[in-house]
Amino acid sequence: MTGRRQTMLLMLPALAMLLLVFITPLGWFFQQSLISDPDAGPLWDTIVSVVTARAVLQAIVTTNWISLLVTATVLLLGYPIAYYLANNRGPRFTLVIFCIVVPYFTSIIVRTYSWMVLLGTHGLVNQALLATGIVHTPVKMLYNQPAIVIGMTYVLLPYMVLTLYAAMKTIDPTLMRAARGMGASGAMIFRRIYLPLSMHGVISGALIVFILSIGFFITPALMGGPSDVMIAMLIERSVEITVDWSSAAVMSLLLLAVTLVLYAIYYRLTDIRRLMGA
Amino acid sequence: MTKPPSPPTGGGALVLKDLVKTYGAERVVDHVSAAIRPGEFFSLLGPSGSGKTTTLMMIAGFATPDSGQILLDDADLTRTPPQQRGLGMVFQNYAIFPHLNVFENIAFPLRARRVPDTEIRARVNDALALVRLDRFAHRFARQLSGGQQQRVAIARAIVYQPPIVLMDEPLGALDKNLRYQMQVELKDIQQRLGMTVVYVTHDQEEAMNLSDRIAIMNHGRIEQVGAPGTIYETPTNAFVARFLGEANLIGGEIVAIETGIATLKTPDGLLLSAPAGQVRQGQRAVLFIRPEKLFCGTDGTQGIVRRRSFLGNIIRLSVEIGPDTHLTIDQANTGAPAPEPGQTVTVGWNAAHALMLAE
């Protein structure tokens, strides 16, 4: 009992901080834009008009599509990297983890601009292609969906790798050895043993990356084309350009609700995993 | 009790020829040779770092010898990858797949061999009956006790009727009583199926209870191979004598050999006699005799009881027979009064039970 009370006490500063800098502004924003705003109509009408608007529906589709593409790409790239990390030690491990973690601590804007330097019309990749004669006119690699996916994949890769690595580290290597001794091929060991045992990491990693993707703003705004509008960009436009705060608030609520639902799923999965003693 | 088990499969014959394995500067396995007979329970017994596990890993295929050969029924396996050797293996921590239930764990090696489903069901059920886990087919490892997990590991290792089953300290994680019970079950299964088993352990009682023959390993070499009784009664050197059970080992110099009986002189001047074995005149040697072969009687060497330990089934005495020479005597706890510390006793033994060993 006292232990529990002590824990609550220790959490108090963090909770107060969260309340002050996150919950309060959020509440204030919703209150201002949806209830106190004299221009706003009845709340329900605003919600209906926002979620039926063509631009919003288009943005929801784009957001989900890009987030799915990014999640799949990050998973395909991240799984082998995490496997390598989980099965190597010493300088190899250090080198790879360094390459994964250092960008993680670098500003997202810096990382996005560095991709623009690489992919631009006069960027390094085009210069290399032109110099080697593979192409004769620069390839348009920026301001389209692939550019967004490349940029977001790079930003989100560490989340996937670190999550998968943590899951793979808990797999007992003697299981693989035992399976091999029982006559299983490498493909069978992966399909029947390693993949199922790392599956909770795959699901957790994919959820984290997807959750982060659907709220992404900077990378798609900088690297995407005019038609690649994600929901966060639409919110920004409503606030900055059309000054339609009530629409912005409804979209924000929508995004927040989806994020919370996905987070609840993520939380349940990790909790179940702990219950299973994995 | 249970369904009749599958008929004896007969085991394979395994020959290890001059195996050498070096890790860095250390020679972990140093010219190991052995011929393991079909249906034999063969143990590699030794302290940690003696090379027994590395030897087993080379048989399994998880380690490749630097030189030497491994032959299974005359076929050379030395460079065959583990998944193609077709051997059974029980690991120390069981290595049960946590996401598969007991049935699927045991079915795994059969699925790897693409055995048809109906046959898988029949063979897994037979194996489950054999290890008395019929009712646990749909449990997961975390729902089983240590002994039950152990049985799953054994069932999984024998379900595809491998010619040889390798076991790496399989009972090490169990408590003492359960371990003995599992030894009895394991031996029973091995005999019923006629399996060849190569068993690694550092527990001498376990090795003696289970094995047809034991190879005692030390520093990467096999010190002695033989039936448990033979090794116990007539060890070839002091290491084997000391490693397998309790032993009195009294060092000194051989001062005389007459009609096969050697006399050893200890540094504190005692003269003790025993069958000469391989020792020669003038050599440094040890006199070996088991504590339970010593008795307090009327004929023998005089000494003073210095310590008496009550160990339940036996009473262990430490008797000083010379200024620097002590003998350990184990008396069966038959209810007869044991000598008190400080008491003078006469320690005797049957000459045939003692042996001189080269140091």
XYZ file of C-alpha atoms in Angstrom, chain B residues 100-300:
201
model
C 4.313 -24.801 -29.624
C 2.388 -27.191 -27.412
C 3.745 -30.534 -26.251
C 2.287 -32.386 -29.245
C 3.779 -29.963 -31.782
C 7.129 -29.936 -30.013
C 7.378 -33.701 -30.311
C 6.013 -33.600 -33.869
C 8.636 -31.055 -34.965
C 11.375 -33.492 -36.038
C 8.763 -35.545 -37.901
C 7.471 -32.456 -39.715
C 11.058 -31.604 -40.634
C 11.169 -35.047 -42.291
C 7.819 -34.478 -44.048
C 6.202 -37.481 -42.389
C 2.460 -37.716 -43.305
C 0.038 -36.290 -40.736
C -1.617 -39.585 -39.794
C 1.732 -41.177 -39.063
C 2.830 -38.113 -37.097
C -0.231 -38.458 -34.891
C 0.431 -42.135 -34.229
C 4.123 -41.720 -33.518
C 3.730 -38.647 -31.303
C 1.038 -40.436 -29.299
C 3.332 -43.452 -28.862
C 6.137 -41.199 -27.683
C 3.782 -39.387 -25.301
C 2.680 -42.723 -23.835
C 6.285 -43.810 -23.449
C 7.145 -40.766 -21.317
C 3.719 -40.857 -19.589
C 2.592 -37.445 -20.851
C -0.551 -38.607 -22.686
C -2.750 -36.123 -20.900
C -0.453 -33.159 -21.509
C -0.381 -33.077 -25.327
C -2.028 -29.656 -25.512
C -0.108 -27.963 -22.723
C 2.674 -25.461 -23.294
C 6.115 -25.680 -21.706
C 5.344 -22.942 -19.188
C 2.439 -25.052 -17.885
C 4.703 -28.047 -17.160
C 6.952 -28.914 -14.227
C 10.694 -29.372 -14.741
C 10.373 -33.147 -14.830
C 7.560 -32.981 -17.369
C 9.543 -30.614 -19.583
C 12.405 -33.065 -19.357
C 10.120 -35.844 -20.579
C 8.975 -33.710 -23.508
C 12.614 -33.175 -24.481
C 13.291 -36.915 -24.289
C 10.157 -37.795 -26.285
C 11.136 -35.270 -28.949
C 14.640 -36.733 -29.174
C 13.457 -40.328 -29.661
C 10.257 -39.880 -31.709
C 12.029 -40.238 -35.063
C 13.957 -43.269 -33.823
C 17.435 -41.839 -34.303
C 20.367 -44.259 -34.260
C 22.033 -42.295 -31.449
C 20.558 -40.015 -28.799
C 22.884 -37.367 -27.377
C 22.158 -35.903 -23.973
C 23.914 -32.861 -22.521
C 23.433 -32.845 -18.739
C 19.705 -33.350 -19.248
C 18.903 -33.737 -15.547
C 21.147 -30.917 -14.324
C 18.282 -28.509 -13.643
C 16.204 -30.927 -11.568
C 16.346 -31.296 -7.801
C 18.037 -34.326 -6.302
C 15.039 -36.585 -5.674
C 13.438 -35.916 -9.036
C 16.791 -36.455 -10.703
C 17.049 -39.984 -9.343
C 13.491 -40.755 -10.415
C 14.193 -39.436 -13.930
C 17.370 -41.543 -14.088
C 15.306 -44.645 -13.465
C 12.785 -43.652 -16.142
C 15.490 -42.714 -18.629
C 17.325 -45.994 -18.166
C 14.059 -47.883 -18.530
C 13.185 -46.113 -21.820
C 16.707 -46.625 -23.149
C 16.602 -50.342 -22.430
C 13.108 -50.832 -23.827
C 13.999 -49.113 -27.098
C 17.539 -50.457 -27.265
C 18.828 -46.946 -27.945
C 22.460 -45.965 -28.123
C 22.888 -43.013 -25.787
C 25.889 -40.715 -25.399
C 25.396 -38.869 -22.151
C 27.382 -35.930 -20.793
C 27.373 -35.255 -17.075
C 29.533 -34.034 -14.239
C 27.479 -35.971 -11.692
C 29.318 -39.192 -10.882
C 26.378 -40.898 -9.175
C 24.186 -40.208 -12.199
C 26.851 -41.586 -14.540
C 27.292 -44.742 -12.447
C 23.575 -45.348 -12.129
C 22.807 -44.940 -15.837
C 25.817 -46.068 -17.787
C 26.941 -49.314 -19.297
C 30.325 -47.682 -19.665
C 31.784 -44.392 -18.509
C 34.612 -42.396 -20.068
C 36.270 -40.220 -17.445
C 37.547 -37.005 -19.064
C 40.095 -34.516 -17.818
C 41.892 -31.708 -19.687
C 40.458 -32.834 -23.015
C 41.598 -36.434 -22.698
C 39.857 -39.654 -21.764
C 41.570 -40.874 -18.609
C 39.787 -44.203 -18.365
C 36.910 -46.045 -20.026
C 35.045 -48.890 -18.430
C 31.999 -50.212 -16.654
C 31.082 -48.155 -13.563
C 32.086 -50.956 -11.182
C 35.446 -51.489 -12.854
C 36.374 -47.805 -12.830
C 35.212 -47.397 -9.272
C 37.090 -50.418 -7.913
C 40.206 -50.260 -10.076
C 40.900 -46.720 -11.239
C 44.022 -46.366 -13.364
C 45.172 -43.112 -11.819
C 44.653 -40.774 -8.903
C 42.461 -38.345 -10.880
C 39.940 -41.049 -11.728
C 40.025 -42.391 -8.172
C 39.366 -38.931 -6.761
C 36.748 -37.922 -9.307
C 34.555 -40.989 -9.014
C 33.371 -41.138 -5.423
C 35.330 -40.661 -2.227
C 38.840 -42.047 -2.052
C 41.723 -42.274 0.378
C 44.870 -41.430 -1.574
C 48.048 -41.598 0.477
C 51.175 -40.361 -1.273
C 54.666 -41.730 -0.800
C 57.489 -43.643 -2.390
C 57.541 -47.315 -3.365
C 60.313 -48.864 -1.290
C 59.713 -52.543 -2.066
C 57.770 -54.821 -4.393
C 57.460 -58.474 -3.477
C 55.217 -61.050 -5.144
C 52.991 -58.358 -6.576
C 52.608 -56.480 -3.314
C 54.173 -53.037 -3.149
C 55.173 -51.241 0.018
C 54.842 -47.487 0.139
C 56.658 -45.243 2.572
C 54.876 -41.992 3.453
C 56.814 -38.773 4.225
C 55.973 -39.258 7.912
C 57.500 -42.717 7.845
C 54.521 -45.064 7.674
C 54.856 -48.260 5.678
C 51.704 -49.364 3.860
C 51.226 -52.317 1.497
C 48.856 -52.944 -1.408
C 48.746 -54.767 -4.790
C 51.436 -53.160 -6.945
C 49.371 -52.546 -10.090
C 51.570 -50.684 -12.570
C 53.981 -49.063 -10.103
C 57.738 -49.710 -10.008
C 60.326 -49.706 -7.267
C 61.506 -46.227 -6.267
C 58.587 -44.480 -7.948
C 56.368 -41.881 -6.299
C 52.881 -43.332 -5.986
C 49.624 -43.183 -4.055
C 47.888 -45.902 -2.129
C 44.216 -45.955 -3.076
C 41.410 -47.367 -0.952
C 37.719 -46.485 -0.761
C 36.478 -45.255 2.656
C 33.753 -47.916 2.821
C 36.357 -50.673 2.407
C 38.055 -49.655 5.669
C 36.867 -50.977 8.998
C 37.761 -50.718 12.672
C 38.854 -54.135 13.901
C 41.568 -55.878 15.806
C 44.165 -56.274 13.084
C 45.747 -53.424 11.082
